[in-house]
Amino acid sequence: VILFSVGPAAAVISTMIYAVPPAVRITALGIRGVTKESVEASQALGATSAQTLFKVQLPLARRQLLLSVNQTIMFALSLVVIAGLIGGRGLGDVVTNGLYSNPALALLAGIVIVIMAIALDRATSAIADRTDPTRRHMTDELRRRARIATLATFGGIALIVLVSRALGADSIYPDEFETSTSIYQATIDDTLLSWIQSVLDYVQDPDSFIFGITEPVGNFLLEYFLEPLRVLLVETPWFMVLGGLTAIAFVLSGLRPAVTAFLMLSAIGIMGVWEPAMDTASQVLVATALAVLLGIVIGVWAAESPRVNRLLRPLLDTLQTLPQLVYIIPFIYLMPVSRIPGVVASVLYALPVVIRLVANGLRGVSAEAVEAASAFGASRMQVLAKVKLPLARDSIMLGVNQGIIMVLAVVVIGGLVGSGALGDLVARGLQRNEFGEGVVASLAILALGIALDRVTQGQRKVQTR
């Protein structure tokens, strides 16, 4: 906003910046995952570095590349709502305006965004399947028929338009058609909005069955997880927290990430926002633990069962593309505790990425390794625990890493609905034009995100003979 002012330009650029990093990281993971033997074989045959990259590494990393395209689309659509806060227009503007005045309309706009995302996801998947080199010899006839059908469809549309123009169809019933269409559309809008609002009113009723389940769950999370961890991080002397977190970073990831974590956490203290930053950290850590635990379990299940993977796919698409603010709206009604809606919404928002990266990493384990373990008498559980999970470690750690970053994003957005901490400072800076306070809080969020990112990248073990 400072550089491009309020409007679509700032919204597009911020959306692009948000969507690029997942694609970079997943692409790099796929290229690094190509077996060393394949690279060495191409080099032995005289291939240059560029030829090895384009002829060997990129084709063999196809699965991860397609996942990066998918995730780029999902991340871009997920930010369209936040872009509505800075004049992004479109559905994002509908969601942000309806957040406080018309929650039903905000949810309806979120559902439309999900439908768009699923359509784009299926379209990119179909393109990937049709361009897969391993399937070309099987689908030549099908592709020829598809081309004929496509040309016939476009030809039919063109013929209908030309005939309609020739008959003057564009000037026969314009007013009546427009009026009837508007009335029909308004009827649908009113019906959908009234139904969504009635559902929200029902779940908010203290006597409802749903509220009777969600309220105790929210209170349990607050009493036994969020509040104890917040007290530990906020009320413990800052130098002890700083030293403890740095030591954990050193044990998990090594010296360099530990130094980075120390510098970032020190910067938070210097900026004078240590207490709200630790409050945010407590919410992020609890939400990440839940997202990673559920994500690994469900990801393993999806990788081992094609049927489960097919059933989960539309659900994961919906969860990942539903905008962050739209996630939070129903949980405000379900769990009327200030910090809980943001935490639960962040778990659901990060869960699809963790599941997909875990499942994709397990499915990417070479069939030869699995067959070798099975040939030595390993059971299915032993193959999973001793072969697949260790070989998919990089993908699993990337899932943990991306899960933390996505949790942090939603927890901060929770400041718009009363989650407090750094998110509240950012929201106040945006809503009251106190950009100085908002920028300081944003820098603290950035520092916290970098610290958590470095810690969860882990140590890469160098294999020696």
mmCIF file with all atom_site columns, C-alpha atoms in Angstrom, residues 15-148:
data_model
loop_
_atom_site.group_PDB
_atom_site.id
_atom_site.type_symbol
_atom_site.label_atom_id
_atom_site.label_alt_id
_atom_site.label_comp_id
_atom_site.label_asym_id
_atom_site.label_entity_id
_atom_site.label_seq_id
_atom_site.pdbx_PDB_ins_code
_atom_site.Cartn_x
_atom_site.Cartn_y
_atom_site.Cartn_z
_atom_site.occupancy
_atom_site.B_iso_or_equiv
_atom_site.pdbx_formal_charge
_atom_site.auth_seq_id
_atom_site.auth_comp_id
_atom_site.auth_asym_id
_atom_site.auth_atom_id
_atom_site.pdbx_PDB_model_num
ATOM 1   C CA . THR A 1 15  ? -0.700  -11.910 -3.879  1.00 0.00 ? 15  THR A CA 1
ATOM 2   C CA . MET A 1 16  ? 2.143   -12.787 -6.241  1.00 0.00 ? 16  MET A CA 1
ATOM 3   C CA . ILE A 1 17  ? 4.760   -12.362 -3.510  1.00 0.00 ? 17  ILE A CA 1
ATOM 4   C CA . TYR A 1 18  ? 2.743   -14.604 -1.183  1.00 0.00 ? 18  TYR A CA 1
ATOM 5   C CA . ALA A 1 19  ? 2.273   -17.343 -3.800  1.00 0.00 ? 19  ALA A CA 1
ATOM 6   C CA . VAL A 1 20  ? 5.863   -17.554 -5.111  1.00 0.00 ? 20  VAL A CA 1
ATOM 7   C CA . PRO A 1 21  ? 7.798   -19.066 -2.132  1.00 0.00 ? 21  PRO A CA 1
ATOM 8   C CA . PRO A 1 22  ? 5.879   -22.384 -1.960  1.00 0.00 ? 22  PRO A CA 1
ATOM 9   C CA . ALA A 1 23  ? 6.512   -22.959 -5.665  1.00 0.00 ? 23  ALA A CA 1
ATOM 10  C CA . VAL A 1 24  ? 10.227  -22.220 -5.238  1.00 0.00 ? 24  VAL A CA 1
ATOM 11  C CA . ARG A 1 25  ? 10.643  -24.539 -2.290  1.00 0.00 ? 25  ARG A CA 1
ATOM 12  C CA . ILE A 1 26  ? 8.629   -27.447 -3.689  1.00 0.00 ? 26  ILE A CA 1
ATOM 13  C CA . THR A 1 27  ? 10.428  -27.188 -7.052  1.00 0.00 ? 27  THR A CA 1
ATOM 14  C CA . ALA A 1 28  ? 13.820  -27.177 -5.320  1.00 0.00 ? 28  ALA A CA 1
ATOM 15  C CA . LEU A 1 29  ? 12.759  -30.180 -3.246  1.00 0.00 ? 29  LEU A CA 1
ATOM 16  C CA . GLY A 1 30  ? 11.752  -32.082 -6.385  1.00 0.00 ? 30  GLY A CA 1
ATOM 17  C CA . ILE A 1 31  ? 15.041  -31.372 -8.175  1.00 0.00 ? 31  ILE A CA 1
ATOM 18  C CA . ARG A 1 32  ? 17.090  -32.334 -5.115  1.00 0.00 ? 32  ARG A CA 1
ATOM 19  C CA . GLY A 1 33  ? 15.056  -35.521 -4.855  1.00 0.00 ? 33  GLY A CA 1
ATOM 20  C CA . VAL A 1 34  ? 16.240  -36.860 -8.220  1.00 0.00 ? 34  VAL A CA 1
ATOM 21  C CA . THR A 1 35  ? 18.524  -39.816 -7.602  1.00 0.00 ? 35  THR A CA 1
ATOM 22  C CA . LYS A 1 36  ? 22.242  -39.198 -7.780  1.00 0.00 ? 36  LYS A CA 1
ATOM 23  C CA . GLU A 1 37  ? 22.634  -42.187 -10.130 1.00 0.00 ? 37  GLU A CA 1
ATOM 24  C CA . SER A 1 38  ? 20.434  -40.579 -12.783 1.00 0.00 ? 38  SER A CA 1
ATOM 25  C CA . VAL A 1 39  ? 22.419  -37.345 -12.674 1.00 0.00 ? 39  VAL A CA 1
ATOM 26  C CA . GLU A 1 40  ? 25.751  -39.150 -12.780 1.00 0.00 ? 40  GLU A CA 1
ATOM 27  C CA . ALA A 1 41  ? 24.599  -41.288 -15.709 1.00 0.00 ? 41  ALA A CA 1
ATOM 28  C CA . SER A 1 42  ? 23.673  -38.233 -17.762 1.00 0.00 ? 42  SER A CA 1
ATOM 29  C CA . GLN A 1 43  ? 26.985  -36.554 -16.936 1.00 0.00 ? 43  GLN A CA 1
ATOM 30  C CA . ALA A 1 44  ? 28.876  -39.716 -17.850 1.00 0.00 ? 44  ALA A CA 1
ATOM 31  C CA . LEU A 1 45  ? 27.234  -39.611 -21.283 1.00 0.00 ? 45  LEU A CA 1
ATOM 32  C CA . GLY A 1 46  ? 28.523  -36.073 -21.803 1.00 0.00 ? 46  GLY A CA 1
ATOM 33  C CA . ALA A 1 47  ? 25.464  -34.004 -20.856 1.00 0.00 ? 47  ALA A CA 1
ATOM 34  C CA . THR A 1 48  ? 26.094  -30.435 -19.781 1.00 0.00 ? 48  THR A CA 1
ATOM 35  C CA . SER A 1 49  ? 24.626  -29.005 -16.585 1.00 0.00 ? 49  SER A CA 1
ATOM 36  C CA . ALA A 1 50  ? 21.775  -27.403 -18.518 1.00 0.00 ? 50  ALA A CA 1
ATOM 37  C CA . GLN A 1 51  ? 21.040  -30.629 -20.403 1.00 0.00 ? 51  GLN A CA 1
ATOM 38  C CA . THR A 1 52  ? 21.055  -32.587 -17.151 1.00 0.00 ? 52  THR A CA 1
ATOM 39  C CA . LEU A 1 53  ? 18.634  -30.107 -15.629 1.00 0.00 ? 53  LEU A CA 1
ATOM 40  C CA . PHE A 1 54  ? 16.176  -29.954 -18.524 1.00 0.00 ? 54  PHE A CA 1
ATOM 41  C CA . LYS A 1 55  ? 16.431  -33.545 -19.785 1.00 0.00 ? 55  LYS A CA 1
ATOM 42  C CA . VAL A 1 56  ? 16.843  -35.475 -16.537 1.00 0.00 ? 56  VAL A CA 1
ATOM 43  C CA . GLN A 1 57  ? 16.127  -33.600 -13.325 1.00 0.00 ? 57  GLN A CA 1
ATOM 44  C CA . LEU A 1 58  ? 13.032  -31.638 -14.331 1.00 0.00 ? 58  LEU A CA 1
ATOM 45  C CA . PRO A 1 59  ? 11.277  -34.593 -16.036 1.00 0.00 ? 59  PRO A CA 1
ATOM 46  C CA . LEU A 1 60  ? 12.028  -36.864 -13.065 1.00 0.00 ? 60  LEU A CA 1
ATOM 47  C CA . ALA A 1 61  ? 10.798  -34.155 -10.658 1.00 0.00 ? 61  ALA A CA 1
ATOM 48  C CA . ARG A 1 62  ? 7.502   -33.883 -12.528 1.00 0.00 ? 62  ARG A CA 1
ATOM 49  C CA . ARG A 1 63  ? 5.332   -34.859 -9.570  1.00 0.00 ? 63  ARG A CA 1
ATOM 50  C CA . GLN A 1 64  ? 6.787   -32.152 -7.345  1.00 0.00 ? 64  GLN A CA 1
ATOM 51  C CA . LEU A 1 65  ? 6.632   -29.567 -10.145 1.00 0.00 ? 65  LEU A CA 1
ATOM 52  C CA . LEU A 1 66  ? 2.932   -30.206 -10.643 1.00 0.00 ? 66  LEU A CA 1
ATOM 53  C CA . LEU A 1 67  ? 2.422   -29.940 -6.904  1.00 0.00 ? 67  LEU A CA 1
ATOM 54  C CA . SER A 1 68  ? 4.183   -26.570 -6.939  1.00 0.00 ? 68  SER A CA 1
ATOM 55  C CA . VAL A 1 69  ? 1.800   -25.321 -9.661  1.00 0.00 ? 69  VAL A CA 1
ATOM 56  C CA . ASN A 1 70  ? -1.145  -26.536 -7.618  1.00 0.00 ? 70  ASN A CA 1
ATOM 57  C CA . GLN A 1 71  ? 0.106   -24.892 -4.441  1.00 0.00 ? 71  GLN A CA 1
ATOM 58  C CA . THR A 1 72  ? 0.784   -21.602 -6.244  1.00 0.00 ? 72  THR A CA 1
ATOM 59  C CA . ILE A 1 73  ? -2.839  -21.460 -7.373  1.00 0.00 ? 73  ILE A CA 1
ATOM 60  C CA . MET A 1 74  ? -4.100  -22.335 -3.910  1.00 0.00 ? 74  MET A CA 1
ATOM 61  C CA . PHE A 1 75  ? -1.927  -19.791 -2.139  1.00 0.00 ? 75  PHE A CA 1
ATOM 62  C CA . ALA A 1 76  ? -2.900  -17.038 -4.581  1.00 0.00 ? 76  ALA A CA 1
ATOM 63  C CA . LEU A 1 77  ? -6.596  -17.706 -4.118  1.00 0.00 ? 77  LEU A CA 1
ATOM 64  C CA . SER A 1 78  ? -6.202  -17.878 -0.356  1.00 0.00 ? 78  SER A CA 1
ATOM 65  C CA . LEU A 1 79  ? -4.810  -14.336 -0.271  1.00 0.00 ? 79  LEU A CA 1
ATOM 66  C CA . VAL A 1 80  ? -7.492  -12.796 -2.450  1.00 0.00 ? 80  VAL A CA 1
ATOM 67  C CA . VAL A 1 81  ? -9.592  -12.074 0.638   1.00 0.00 ? 81  VAL A CA 1
ATOM 68  C CA . ILE A 1 82  ? -6.802  -10.295 2.495   1.00 0.00 ? 82  ILE A CA 1
ATOM 69  C CA . ALA A 1 83  ? -6.199  -8.286  -0.673  1.00 0.00 ? 83  ALA A CA 1
ATOM 70  C CA . GLY A 1 84  ? -9.764  -7.060  -0.284  1.00 0.00 ? 84  GLY A CA 1
ATOM 71  C CA . LEU A 1 85  ? -8.609  -5.078  2.740   1.00 0.00 ? 85  LEU A CA 1
ATOM 72  C CA . ILE A 1 86  ? -6.396  -2.943  0.495   1.00 0.00 ? 86  ILE A CA 1
ATOM 73  C CA . GLY A 1 87  ? -8.833  -2.376  -2.354  1.00 0.00 ? 87  GLY A CA 1
ATOM 74  C CA . GLY A 1 88  ? -8.428  -5.673  -4.181  1.00 0.00 ? 88  GLY A CA 1
ATOM 75  C CA . ARG A 1 89  ? -12.109 -5.661  -5.189  1.00 0.00 ? 89  ARG A CA 1
ATOM 76  C CA . GLY A 1 90  ? -13.831 -8.817  -6.381  1.00 0.00 ? 90  GLY A CA 1
ATOM 77  C CA . LEU A 1 91  ? -14.795 -11.555 -3.965  1.00 0.00 ? 91  LEU A CA 1
ATOM 78  C CA . GLY A 1 92  ? -12.180 -10.463 -1.450  1.00 0.00 ? 92  GLY A CA 1
ATOM 79  C CA . ASP A 1 93  ? -13.981 -7.167  -1.046  1.00 0.00 ? 93  ASP A CA 1
ATOM 80  C CA . VAL A 1 94  ? -17.273 -9.015  -0.488  1.00 0.00 ? 94  VAL A CA 1
ATOM 81  C CA . VAL A 1 95  ? -15.734 -11.175 2.242   1.00 0.00 ? 95  VAL A CA 1
ATOM 82  C CA . THR A 1 96  ? -14.019 -8.339  4.123   1.00 0.00 ? 96  THR A CA 1
ATOM 83  C CA . ASN A 1 97  ? -17.075 -6.092  3.995   1.00 0.00 ? 97  ASN A CA 1
ATOM 84  C CA . GLY A 1 98  ? -19.333 -8.896  5.144   1.00 0.00 ? 98  GLY A CA 1
ATOM 85  C CA . LEU A 1 99  ? -17.066 -10.006 7.997   1.00 0.00 ? 99  LEU A CA 1
ATOM 86  C CA . TYR A 1 100 ? -18.731 -7.708  10.540  1.00 0.00 ? 100 TYR A CA 1
ATOM 87  C CA . SER A 1 101 ? -21.960 -6.653  8.803   1.00 0.00 ? 101 SER A CA 1
ATOM 88  C CA . ASN A 1 102 ? -23.111 -9.799  6.955   1.00 0.00 ? 102 ASN A CA 1
ATOM 89  C CA . PRO A 1 103 ? -21.288 -13.051 7.868   1.00 0.00 ? 103 PRO A CA 1
ATOM 90  C CA . ALA A 1 104 ? -23.607 -15.122 5.672   1.00 0.00 ? 104 ALA A CA 1
ATOM 91  C CA . LEU A 1 105 ? -22.582 -13.121 2.602   1.00 0.00 ? 105 LEU A CA 1
ATOM 92  C CA . ALA A 1 106 ? -18.916 -13.513 3.530   1.00 0.00 ? 106 ALA A CA 1
ATOM 93  C CA . LEU A 1 107 ? -19.320 -17.294 3.778   1.00 0.00 ? 107 LEU A CA 1
ATOM 94  C CA . LEU A 1 108 ? -21.172 -17.398 0.459   1.00 0.00 ? 108 LEU A CA 1
ATOM 95  C CA . ALA A 1 109 ? -18.343 -15.496 -1.253  1.00 0.00 ? 109 ALA A CA 1
ATOM 96  C CA . GLY A 1 110 ? -15.848 -17.908 0.346   1.00 0.00 ? 110 GLY A CA 1
ATOM 97  C CA . ILE A 1 111 ? -17.745 -20.868 -1.112  1.00 0.00 ? 111 ILE A CA 1
ATOM 98  C CA . VAL A 1 112 ? -17.542 -19.256 -4.564  1.00 0.00 ? 112 VAL A CA 1
ATOM 99  C CA . ILE A 1 113 ? -13.758 -18.889 -4.172  1.00 0.00 ? 113 ILE A CA 1
ATOM 100 C CA . VAL A 1 114 ? -13.542 -22.588 -3.293  1.00 0.00 ? 114 VAL A CA 1
ATOM 101 C CA . ILE A 1 115 ? -15.501 -23.531 -6.423  1.00 0.00 ? 115 ILE A CA 1
ATOM 102 C CA . MET A 1 116 ? -13.145 -21.444 -8.560  1.00 0.00 ? 116 MET A CA 1
ATOM 103 C CA . ALA A 1 117 ? -10.108 -23.058 -6.942  1.00 0.00 ? 117 ALA A CA 1
ATOM 104 C CA . ILE A 1 118 ? -11.379 -26.599 -7.463  1.00 0.00 ? 118 ILE A CA 1
ATOM 105 C CA . ALA A 1 119 ? -12.124 -25.845 -11.112 1.00 0.00 ? 119 ALA A CA 1
ATOM 106 C CA . LEU A 1 120 ? -8.597  -24.484 -11.649 1.00 0.00 ? 120 LEU A CA 1
ATOM 107 C CA . ASP A 1 121 ? -7.081  -27.418 -9.788  1.00 0.00 ? 121 ASP A CA 1
ATOM 108 C CA . ARG A 1 122 ? -8.918  -29.966 -11.931 1.00 0.00 ? 122 ARG A CA 1
ATOM 109 C CA . ALA A 1 123 ? -8.045  -28.086 -15.128 1.00 0.00 ? 123 ALA A CA 1
ATOM 110 C CA . THR A 1 124 ? -4.315  -28.028 -14.331 1.00 0.00 ? 124 THR A CA 1
ATOM 111 C CA . SER A 1 125 ? -4.428  -31.710 -13.385 1.00 0.00 ? 125 SER A CA 1
ATOM 112 C CA . ALA A 1 126 ? -6.074  -32.585 -16.697 1.00 0.00 ? 126 ALA A CA 1
ATOM 113 C CA . ILE A 1 127 ? -3.441  -30.606 -18.600 1.00 0.00 ? 127 ILE A CA 1
ATOM 114 C CA . ALA A 1 128 ? -0.714  -32.446 -16.720 1.00 0.00 ? 128 ALA A CA 1
ATOM 115 C CA . ASP A 1 129 ? -2.233  -35.830 -17.532 1.00 0.00 ? 129 ASP A CA 1
ATOM 116 C CA . ARG A 1 130 ? -2.615  -35.040 -21.222 1.00 0.00 ? 130 ARG A CA 1
ATOM 117 C CA . THR A 1 131 ? 0.968   -33.820 -21.524 1.00 0.00 ? 131 THR A CA 1
ATOM 118 C CA . ASP A 1 132 ? 2.493   -36.704 -19.585 1.00 0.00 ? 132 ASP A CA 1
ATOM 119 C CA . PRO A 1 133 ? 5.112   -38.277 -21.905 1.00 0.00 ? 133 PRO A CA 1
ATOM 120 C CA . THR A 1 134 ? 4.594   -41.741 -20.387 1.00 0.00 ? 134 THR A CA 1
ATOM 121 C CA . ARG A 1 135 ? 0.939   -41.747 -21.500 1.00 0.00 ? 135 ARG A CA 1
ATOM 122 C CA . ARG A 1 136 ? 1.215   -40.346 -25.008 1.00 0.00 ? 136 ARG A CA 1
ATOM 123 C CA . HIS A 1 137 ? 1.333   -43.703 -26.748 1.00 0.00 ? 137 HIS A CA 1
ATOM 124 C CA . MET A 1 138 ? -1.854  -44.723 -24.927 1.00 0.00 ? 138 MET A CA 1
ATOM 125 C CA . THR A 1 139 ? -3.902  -41.584 -25.527 1.00 0.00 ? 139 THR A CA 1
ATOM 126 C CA . ASP A 1 140 ? -3.242  -40.547 -29.153 1.00 0.00 ? 140 ASP A CA 1
ATOM 127 C CA . GLU A 1 141 ? -6.719  -41.637 -30.247 1.00 0.00 ? 141 GLU A CA 1
ATOM 128 C CA . LEU A 1 142 ? -8.350  -39.999 -27.242 1.00 0.00 ? 142 LEU A CA 1
ATOM 129 C CA . ARG A 1 143 ? -6.487  -36.760 -27.854 1.00 0.00 ? 143 ARG A CA 1
ATOM 130 C CA . ARG A 1 144 ? -7.551  -36.761 -31.502 1.00 0.00 ? 144 ARG A CA 1
ATOM 131 C CA . ARG A 1 145 ? -11.187 -37.202 -30.486 1.00 0.00 ? 145 ARG A CA 1
ATOM 132 C CA . ALA A 1 146 ? -10.834 -34.461 -27.859 1.00 0.00 ? 146 ALA A CA 1
ATOM 133 C CA . ARG A 1 147 ? -9.473  -32.043 -30.461 1.00 0.00 ? 147 ARG A CA 1
ATOM 134 C CA . ILE A 1 148 ? -12.354 -32.816 -32.801 1.00 0.00 ? 148 ILE A CA 1
#
